[in-house]
């Protein structure tokens, strides 16, 4: 009998608190006051959007073998055949190869040392036959 009463007593104590909290909610669509909100203009953490200028040229486009990178699967919802890598400083088309199979891909620069890893699109990984859950070693060139 006491097992049955304990949940009932707990519900009797919690229900008034929940109802009073609901009474303090605003109607949907009513404005919520914001006290002196200002956009954040401090330094951004490394590797966040906005760290690198989108198309700032840093000299002639480097061609030839750019190096080898370890890649993980990037955002699978982002369409296209692309590789986000620190091996390039300017966006452009290039060749990505894995175990003798090469694919033309959009090379997108990301911040970091050249030894840092890269992120590959789902379509690129599939076309290369690379393991989606692994960390394949990819060769990048232009």
Backbone as JSON Lines, residues from 0, in Angstrom:
{"i":0,"aa":"X","n":[0.82,-1.2,0.0],"ca":[0.0,0.0,0.0],"c":[0.86,1.26,0.0]}
{"i":1,"aa":"X","n":[1.98,1.23,0.75],"ca":[2.83,2.42,0.78],"c":[3.5,2.65,-0.57]}
{"i":2,"aa":"X","n":[3.74,1.57,-1.35],"ca":[4.31,1.74,-2.68],"c":[3.37,2.53,-3.57]}
{"i":3,"aa":"X","n":[2.09,2.33,-3.43],"ca":[1.11,3.02,-4.24],"c":[0.97,4.47,-3.8]}
{"i":4,"aa":"X","n":[1.1,4.75,-2.51],"ca":[0.92,6.1,-2.0],"c":[2.11,7.0,-2.34]}
{"i":5,"aa":"X","n":[3.33,6.48,-2.34],"ca":[4.5,7.32,-2.58],"c":[4.45,8.03,-3.93]}
{"i":6,"aa":"X","n":[4.13,7.35,-5.05],"ca":[4.04,8.07,-6.31],"c":[2.9,9.09,-6.31]}
{"i":7,"aa":"X","n":[1.8,8.76,-5.66],"ca":[0.66,9.67,-5.6],"c":[1.03,10.92,-4.82]}
{"i":8,"aa":"X","n":[1.74,10.76,-3.7],"ca":[2.16,11.91,-2.9],"c":[3.17,12.75,-3.7]}
{"i":9,"aa":"X","n":[4.1,12.08,-4.4],"ca":[5.07,12.81,-5.21],"c":[4.4,13.61,-6.31]}
{"i":10,"aa":"X","n":[3.4,13.03,-6.95],"ca":[2.67,13.72,-8.0],"c":[1.9,14.9,-7.42]}
{"i":11,"aa":"X","n":[1.35,14.72,-6.24],"ca":[0.59,15.8,-5.6],"c":[1.51,16.97,-5.25]}
{"i":12,"aa":"X","n":[2.78,16.7,-4.97],"ca":[3.72,17.77,-4.65],"c":[4.26,18.45,-5.9]}
{"i":13,"aa":"X","n":[4.45,17.69,-6.96],"ca":[5.06,18.23,-8.18],"c":[4.05,18.96,-9.05]}
{"i":14,"aa":"X","n":[2.81,18.5,-9.09],"ca":[1.8,19.08,-9.96],"c":[1.59,20.57,-9.73]}
{"i":15,"aa":"X","n":[1.44,21.05,-8.48],"ca":[1.26,22.5,-8.29],"c":[2.48,23.31,-8.78]}
{"i":16,"aa":"X","n":[3.69,22.77,-8.61],"ca":[4.88,23.47,-9.08],"c":[4.88,23.58,-10.6]}
{"i":17,"aa":"X","n":[4.52,22.49,-11.26],"ca":[4.48,22.49,-12.72],"c":[3.43,23.46,-13.24]}
{"i":18,"aa":"X","n":[2.28,23.5,-12.61],"ca":[1.22,24.41,-13.05],"c":[1.62,25.87,-12.84]}
{"i":19,"aa":"X","n":[2.29,26.17,-11.74],"ca":[2.7,27.56,-11.51],"c":[3.78,27.97,-12.52]}
{"i":20,"aa":"X","n":[4.63,27.03,-12.91],"ca":[5.65,27.34,-13.92],"c":[4.98,27.62,-15.26]}
{"i":21,"aa":"X","n":[3.93,26.87,-15.6],"ca":[3.23,27.08,-16.86],"c":[2.52,28.43,-16.87]}
{"i":22,"aa":"X","n":[2.09,28.9,-15.74],"ca":[1.39,30.18,-15.66],"c":[2.34,31.33,-16.0]}
{"i":23,"aa":"X","n":[3.64,31.13,-15.83],"ca":[4.61,32.18,-16.11],"c":[5.07,32.21,-17.56]}
{"i":24,"aa":"X","n":[4.66,31.24,-18.37],"ca":[5.05,31.21,-19.77],"c":[4.29,32.27,-20.56]}
{"i":25,"aa":"X","n":[4.96,32.81,-21.56],"ca":[4.31,33.8,-22.44],"c":[3.57,33.08,-23.56]}
{"i":26,"aa":"X","n":[2.67,33.81,-24.18],"ca":[1.98,33.27,-25.34],"c":[2.98,33.15,-26.49]}
{"i":27,"aa":"X","n":[2.74,32.18,-27.37],"ca":[3.59,31.99,-28.53],"c":[3.52,33.23,-29.41]}
{"i":28,"aa":"X","n":[4.66,33.73,-29.82],"ca":[4.69,34.89,-30.68],"c":[4.84,36.2,-29.94]}
{"i":29,"aa":"X","n":[4.68,36.22,-28.62],"ca":[4.84,37.47,-27.9],"c":[6.32,37.79,-27.76]}
{"i":30,"aa":"X","n":[6.7,39.06,-27.89],"ca":[8.12,39.41,-27.85],"c":[8.72,39.19,-26.47]}
{"i":31,"aa":"X","n":[9.96,38.77,-26.46],"ca":[10.7,38.58,-25.23],"c":[11.71,39.71,-25.15]}
{"i":32,"aa":"X","n":[11.73,40.49,-24.09],"ca":[12.67,41.61,-24.01],"c":[14.11,41.11,-23.95]}
{"i":33,"aa":"X","n":[14.99,41.82,-24.65],"ca":[16.41,41.5,-24.66],"c":[17.14,42.69,-24.08]}
{"i":34,"aa":"X","n":[17.92,42.44,-23.05],"ca":[18.6,43.54,-22.36],"c":[19.94,43.83,-23.03]}
{"i":35,"aa":"X","n":[20.03,44.94,-23.72],"ca":[21.28,45.44,-24.3],"c":[22.08,44.38,-25.04]}
{"i":36,"aa":"X","n":[21.43,43.67,-25.93],"ca":[22.13,42.63,-26.71],"c":[22.97,43.3,-27.78]}
{"i":37,"aa":"X","n":[24.21,42.84,-27.92],"ca":[25.11,43.35,-28.95],"c":[25.79,42.16,-29.59]}
{"i":38,"aa":"X","n":[26.09,42.24,-30.88],"ca":[26.77,41.11,-31.51],"c":[28.16,40.92,-30.94]}
{"i":39,"aa":"X","n":[28.58,39.68,-30.89],"ca":[29.91,39.34,-30.36],"c":[30.96,39.75,-31.38]}
{"i":40,"aa":"X","n":[31.92,40.55,-30.95],"ca":[32.97,40.97,-31.88],"c":[34.36,40.62,-31.36]}
{"i":41,"aa":"X","n":[34.42,39.65,-30.47],"ca":[35.7,39.2,-29.93],"c":[36.39,38.23,-30.88]}
{"i":42,"aa":"X","n":[37.54,37.72,-30.47],"ca":[38.26,36.78,-31.34],"c":[37.51,35.47,-31.49]}
{"i":43,"aa":"X","n":[37.59,34.88,-32.66],"ca":[36.93,33.59,-32.92],"c":[37.9,32.46,-32.6]}
{"i":44,"aa":"X","n":[37.37,31.32,-32.14],"ca":[38.25,30.17,-31.93],"c":[38.8,29.67,-33.26]}
{"i":45,"aa":"X","n":[39.98,29.05,-33.27],"ca":[40.55,28.57,-34.53],"c":[39.65,27.53,-35.19]}
{"i":46,"aa":"X","n":[39.63,27.55,-36.52],"ca":[38.88,26.55,-37.27],"c":[37.4,26.84,-37.4]}
{"i":47,"aa":"X","n":[36.96,28.01,-37.0],"ca":[35.55,28.37,-37.09],"c":[35.31,29.17,-38.36]}
{"i":48,"aa":"X","n":[34.07,29.17,-38.9],"ca":[33.78,29.97,-40.08],"c":[34.12,31.43,-39.83]}
{"i":49,"aa":"X","n":[34.69,32.07,-40.81],"ca":[35.04,33.47,-40.66],"c":[36.51,33.68,-40.35]}
{"i":50,"aa":"X","n":[37.24,32.62,-40.05],"ca":[38.66,32.75,-39.75],"c":[39.48,33.09,-40.99]}
{"i":51,"aa":"X","n":[39.1,32.51,-42.13],"ca":[39.86,32.73,-43.35],"c":[39.01,33.49,-44.34]}
{"i":52,"aa":"X","n":[39.6,34.46,-45.03],"ca":[38.84,35.13,-46.09],"c":[38.42,34.12,-47.14]}
{"i":53,"aa":"X","n":[37.22,34.28,-47.68],"ca":[36.65,33.29,-48.58],"c":[37.48,33.08,-49.84]}
{"i":54,"aa":"X","n":[37.89,34.12,-50.51],"ca":[38.61,33.95,-51.77],"c":[39.85,34.82,-51.85]}
{"i":55,"aa":"X","n":[40.46,35.13,-50.75],"ca":[41.65,35.97,-50.77],"c":[42.79,35.21,-51.45]}
{"i":56,"aa":"X","n":[43.35,35.81,-52.47],"ca":[44.45,35.16,-53.19],"c":[45.75,35.34,-52.42]}
{"i":57,"aa":"X","n":[46.51,34.27,-52.31],"ca":[47.79,34.33,-51.63],"c":[48.92,34.02,-52.6]}
{"i":58,"aa":"X","n":[48.73,34.4,-53.85],"ca":[49.73,34.12,-54.87],"c":[49.18,33.16,-55.89]}
{"i":59,"aa":"X","n":[50.05,32.68,-56.78],"ca":[49.58,31.76,-57.82],"c":[49.1,30.45,-57.22]}
{"i":60,"aa":"X","n":[48.15,29.85,-57.89],"ca":[47.58,28.58,-57.46],"c":[48.64,27.49,-57.52]}
{"i":61,"aa":"X","n":[48.9,26.83,-56.42],"ca":[49.9,25.76,-56.37],"c":[49.36,24.56,-57.14]}
{"i":62,"aa":"X","n":[50.19,23.99,-58.0],"ca":[49.79,22.83,-58.78],"c":[50.75,21.68,-58.52]}
{"i":63,"aa":"X","n":[50.41,20.52,-59.04],"ca":[51.23,19.33,-58.83],"c":[50.75,18.58,-57.6]}
{"i":64,"aa":"X","n":[51.63,17.77,-57.06],"ca":[51.32,16.98,-55.87],"c":[51.29,17.88,-54.65]}
{"i":65,"aa":"X","n":[50.18,17.94,-53.96],"ca":[50.04,18.79,-52.78],"c":[50.34,18.03,-51.5]}
{"i":66,"aa":"X","n":[50.3,16.72,-51.54],"ca":[50.63,15.92,-50.38],"c":[49.58,14.87,-50.06]}
{"i":67,"aa":"X","n":[49.79,14.26,-48.9],"ca":[48.92,13.19,-48.42],"c":[48.24,13.68,-47.15]}
{"i":68,"aa":"X","n":[46.97,13.33,-46.99],"ca":[46.22,13.73,-45.8],"c":[45.37,12.56,-45.32]}
{"i":69,"aa":"X","n":[45.14,12.52,-44.04],"ca":[44.22,11.55,-43.45],"c":[42.85,12.22,-43.41]}
{"i":70,"aa":"X","n":[41.85,11.55,-43.96],"ca":[40.52,12.16,-44.07],"c":[39.49,11.4,-43.25]}
{"i":71,"aa":"X","n":[38.58,12.17,-42.71],"ca":[37.4,11.59,-42.07],"c":[36.18,12.04,-42.87]}
{"i":72,"aa":"X","n":[35.07,11.42,-42.63],"ca":[33.83,11.79,-43.31],"c":[33.38,13.15,-42.8]}
{"i":73,"aa":"X","n":[33.15,14.09,-43.72],"ca":[32.65,15.41,-43.36],"c":[31.15,15.37,-43.17]}
{"i":74,"aa":"X","n":[30.52,16.52,-43.28],"ca":[29.07,16.63,-43.13],"c":[28.38,15.87,-44.27]}
{"i":75,"aa":"X","n":[27.77,14.75,-43.95],"ca":[27.14,13.91,-44.97],"c":[25.94,14.58,-45.62]}
{"i":76,"aa":"X","n":[25.38,15.6,-44.99],"ca":[24.24,16.31,-45.56],"c":[24.67,17.38,-46.56]}
{"i":77,"aa":"X","n":[25.96,17.7,-46.61],"ca":[26.47,18.71,-47.53],"c":[26.77,18.04,-48.87]}
{"i":78,"aa":"X","n":[26.01,18.38,-49.93],"ca":[26.16,17.68,-51.2],"c":[27.44,18.07,-51.94]}
{"i":79,"aa":"X","n":[27.79,17.26,-52.91],"ca":[28.92,17.56,-53.78],"c":[30.09,16.63,-53.54]}
{"i":80,"aa":"X","n":[31.08,16.78,-54.4],"ca":[32.32,16.02,-54.3],"c":[33.38,17.02,-53.89]}
{"i":81,"aa":"X","n":[33.72,17.04,-52.6],"ca":[34.63,18.03,-52.06],"c":[35.55,17.44,-51.0]}
{"i":82,"aa":"X","n":[36.66,18.15,-50.78],"ca":[37.6,17.8,-49.72],"c":[38.0,19.1,-49.04]}
{"i":83,"aa":"X","n":[37.71,19.21,-47.76],"ca":[38.13,20.37,-46.97],"c":[39.46,19.98,-46.34]}
{"i":84,"aa":"X","n":[40.51,20.72,-46.73],"ca":[41.85,20.31,-46.35],"c":[42.77,21.51,-46.11]}
{"i":85,"aa":"X","n":[43.72,21.38,-45.18],"ca":[44.7,22.44,-44.99],"c":[45.83,22.39,-46.02]}
{"i":86,"aa":"X","n":[45.78,21.45,-46.96],"ca":[46.82,21.36,-47.99],"c":[46.68,22.44,-49.05]}
{"i":87,"aa":"X","n":[45.53,23.13,-49.1],"ca":[45.33,24.2,-50.08],"c":[45.03,25.51,-49.36]}
{"i":88,"aa":"X","n":[45.43,26.61,-49.99],"ca":[45.14,27.94,-49.45],"c":[44.06,28.65,-50.26]}
{"i":89,"aa":"X","n":[43.75,28.12,-51.43],"ca":[42.72,28.7,-52.29],"c":[41.78,27.59,-52.75]}
{"i":90,"aa":"X","n":[40.48,27.89,-52.83],"ca":[39.56,26.87,-53.33],"c":[39.77,26.65,-54.82]}
{"i":91,"aa":"X","n":[39.47,25.46,-55.26],"ca":[39.59,25.13,-56.68],"c":[39.46,23.64,-56.88]}
{"i":92,"aa":"X","n":[39.49,23.25,-58.14],"ca":[39.34,21.85,-58.49],"c":[40.68,21.13,-58.38]}
{"i":93,"aa":"X","n":[40.64,19.86,-58.0],"ca":[41.85,19.08,-57.9],"c":[41.55,17.6,-58.0]}
{"i":94,"aa":"X","n":[42.59,16.8,-57.89],"ca":[42.47,15.35,-57.94],"c":[42.72,14.78,-56.55]}
{"i":95,"aa":"X","n":[41.87,13.85,-56.16],"ca":[42.03,13.14,-54.89],"c":[42.08,11.66,-55.23]}
{"i":96,"aa":"X","n":[43.09,10.96,-54.71],"ca":[43.19,9.53,-55.02],"c":[43.34,8.7,-53.76]}
{"i":97,"aa":"X","n":[42.85,7.47,-53.87],"ca":[42.9,6.51,-52.77],"c":[43.06,5.12,-53.38]}
{"i":98,"aa":"X","n":[44.11,4.45,-53.0],"ca":[44.41,3.09,-53.47],"c":[44.29,2.96,-54.99]}
{"i":99,"aa":"X","n":[44.9,3.89,-55.72],"ca":[44.93,3.83,-57.18],"c":[43.71,4.37,-57.89]}
{"i":100,"aa":"X","n":[42.7,4.76,-57.19],"ca":[41.47,5.29,-57.8],"c":[41.45,6.8,-57.59]}
{"i":101,"aa":"X","n":[41.33,7.59,-58.67],"ca":[41.33,9.05,-58.59],"c":[39.99,9.65,-58.94]}
{"i":102,"aa":"X","n":[39.66,10.77,-58.29],"ca":[38.4,11.47,-58.5],"c":[38.68,12.96,-58.53]}
{"i":103,"aa":"X","n":[38.02,13.68,-59.43],"ca":[38.09,15.14,-59.45],"c":[37.16,15.66,-58.37]}
{"i":104,"aa":"X","n":[37.68,16.57,-57.54],"ca":[36.9,17.09,-56.41],"c":[37.16,18.58,-56.23]}
{"i":105,"aa":"X","n":[36.24,19.25,-55.58],"ca":[36.42,20.65,-55.2],"c":[37.28,20.66,-53.94]}
{"i":106,"aa":"X","n":[38.43,21.33,-53.98],"ca":[39.32,21.45,-52.83],"c":[39.0,22.75,-52.11]}
{"i":107,"aa":"X","n":[38.71,22.64,-50.82],"ca":[38.3,23.79,-50.02],"c":[39.29,23.96,-48.87]}
{"i":108,"aa":"X","n":[39.89,25.16,-48.74],"ca":[40.87,25.35,-47.67],"c":[40.23,25.41,-46.29]}
{"i":109,"aa":"X","n":[40.92,24.84,-45.31],"ca":[40.55,24.99,-43.9],"c":[41.81,25.38,-43.14]}
{"i":110,"aa":"X","n":[41.62,26.01,-42.01],"ca":[42.75,26.46,-41.2],"c":[43.43,25.28,-40.53]}
{"i":111,"aa":"X","n":[44.74,25.38,-40.37],"ca":[45.48,24.35,-39.68],"c":[46.78,24.04,-40.4]}
{"i":112,"aa":"X","n":[47.66,23.35,-39.72],"ca":[48.92,22.96,-40.36],"c":[48.65,21.91,-41.44]}
{"i":113,"aa":"X","n":[49.57,21.81,-42.39],"ca":[49.41,20.85,-43.5],"c":[49.32,19.42,-43.0]}
{"i":114,"aa":"X","n":[49.81,19.17,-41.79],"ca":[49.76,17.81,-41.22],"c":[48.42,17.5,-40.57]}
{"i":115,"aa":"X","n":[47.55,18.5,-40.48],"ca":[46.23,18.27,-39.87],"c":[45.38,17.44,-40.82]}
{"i":116,"aa":"X","n":[44.36,16.81,-40.32],"ca":[43.48,15.98,-41.12],"c":[42.55,16.79,-41.99]}
{"i":117,"aa":"X","n":[41.85,16.09,-42.87],"ca":[40.91,16.7,-43.8],"c":[39.53,16.08,-43.6]}
{"i":118,"aa":"X","n":[38.52,16.73,-44.19],"ca":[37.15,16.21,-44.15],"c":[36.68,16.02,-45.58]}
{"i":119,"aa":"X","n":[36.17,14.84,-45.88],"ca":[35.74,14.49,-47.23],"c":[34.23,14.34,-47.29]}
{"i":120,"aa":"X","n":[33.66,14.72,-48.44],"ca":[32.22,14.56,-48.62],"c":[31.86,13.09,-48.76]}
{"i":121,"aa":"X","n":[30.61,12.79,-48.49],"ca":[30.11,11.43,-48.62],"c":[30.29,10.94,-50.06]}
{"i":122,"aa":"X","n":[29.96,11.8,-51.02],"ca":[30.08,11.41,-52.42],"c":[31.53,11.12,-52.8]}
{"i":123,"aa":"X","n":[32.49,11.9,-52.3],"ca":[33.89,11.66,-52.59],"c":[34.34,10.32,-52.02]}
{"i":124,"aa":"X","n":[33.98,10.06,-50.78],"ca":[34.37,8.79,-50.15],"c":[33.78,7.61,-50.92]}
{"i":125,"aa":"X","n":[32.53,7.73,-51.36],"ca":[31.89,6.65,-52.1],"c":[32.55,6.44,-53.46]}
{"i":126,"aa":"X","n":[32.84,7.53,-54.18],"ca":[33.47,7.4,-55.49],"c":[34.88,6.82,-55.4]}
{"i":127,"aa":"X","n":[35.59,7.12,-54.31],"ca":[36.93,6.58,-54.12],"c":[36.91,5.14,-53.63]}
{"i":128,"aa":"X","n":[35.77,4.7,-53.11],"ca":[35.68,3.37,-52.51],"c":[36.36,3.34,-51.15]}
{"i":129,"aa":"X","n":[36.46,4.49,-50.51],"ca":[37.11,4.6,-49.2],"c":[36.11,4.23,-48.1]}
{"i":130,"aa":"X","n":[36.58,3.68,-46.99],"ca":[35.68,3.31,-45.89],"c":[35.09,4.56,-45.23]}
{"i":131,"aa":"X","n":[33.78,4.55,-45.08],"ca":[33.1,5.72,-44.5],"c":[33.41,5.89,-43.01]}
{"i":132,"aa":"X","n":[33.67,4.81,-42.32],"ca":[33.93,4.9,-40.88],"c":[35.42,4.85,-40.57]}
{"i":133,"aa":"X","n":[36.25,4.76,-41.59],"ca":[37.69,4.7,-41.38],"c":[38.34,6.06,-41.55]}
{"i":134,"aa":"X","n":[39.65,6.06,-41.53],"ca":[40.44,7.26,-41.74],"c":[41.41,6.99,-42.9]}
{"i":135,"aa":"X","n":[40.89,7.04,-44.13],"ca":[41.74,6.72,-45.28],"c":[42.79,7.78,-45.53]}
{"i":136,"aa":"X","n":[43.92,7.35,-46.09],"ca":[45.01,8.24,-46.47],"c":[44.79,8.62,-47.93]}
{"i":137,"aa":"X","n":[44.56,9.91,-48.19],"ca":[44.25,10.4,-49.53],"c":[45.42,11.22,-50.07]}
{"i":138,"aa":"X","n":[45.72,11.06,-51.35],"ca":[46.73,11.88,-52.03],"c":[45.99,12.98,-52.76]}
{"i":139,"aa":"X","n":[46.46,14.22,-52.61],"ca":[45.81,15.4,-53.18],"c":[46.76,16.07,-54.18]}
{"i":140,"aa":"X","n":[46.22,16.44,-55.35],"ca":[47.03,17.14,-56.35],"c":[46.13,18.06,-57.16]}
{"i":141,"aa":"X","n":[46.8,18.94,-57.93],"ca":[46.06,19.85,-58.84],"c":[46.63,19.71,-60.21]}
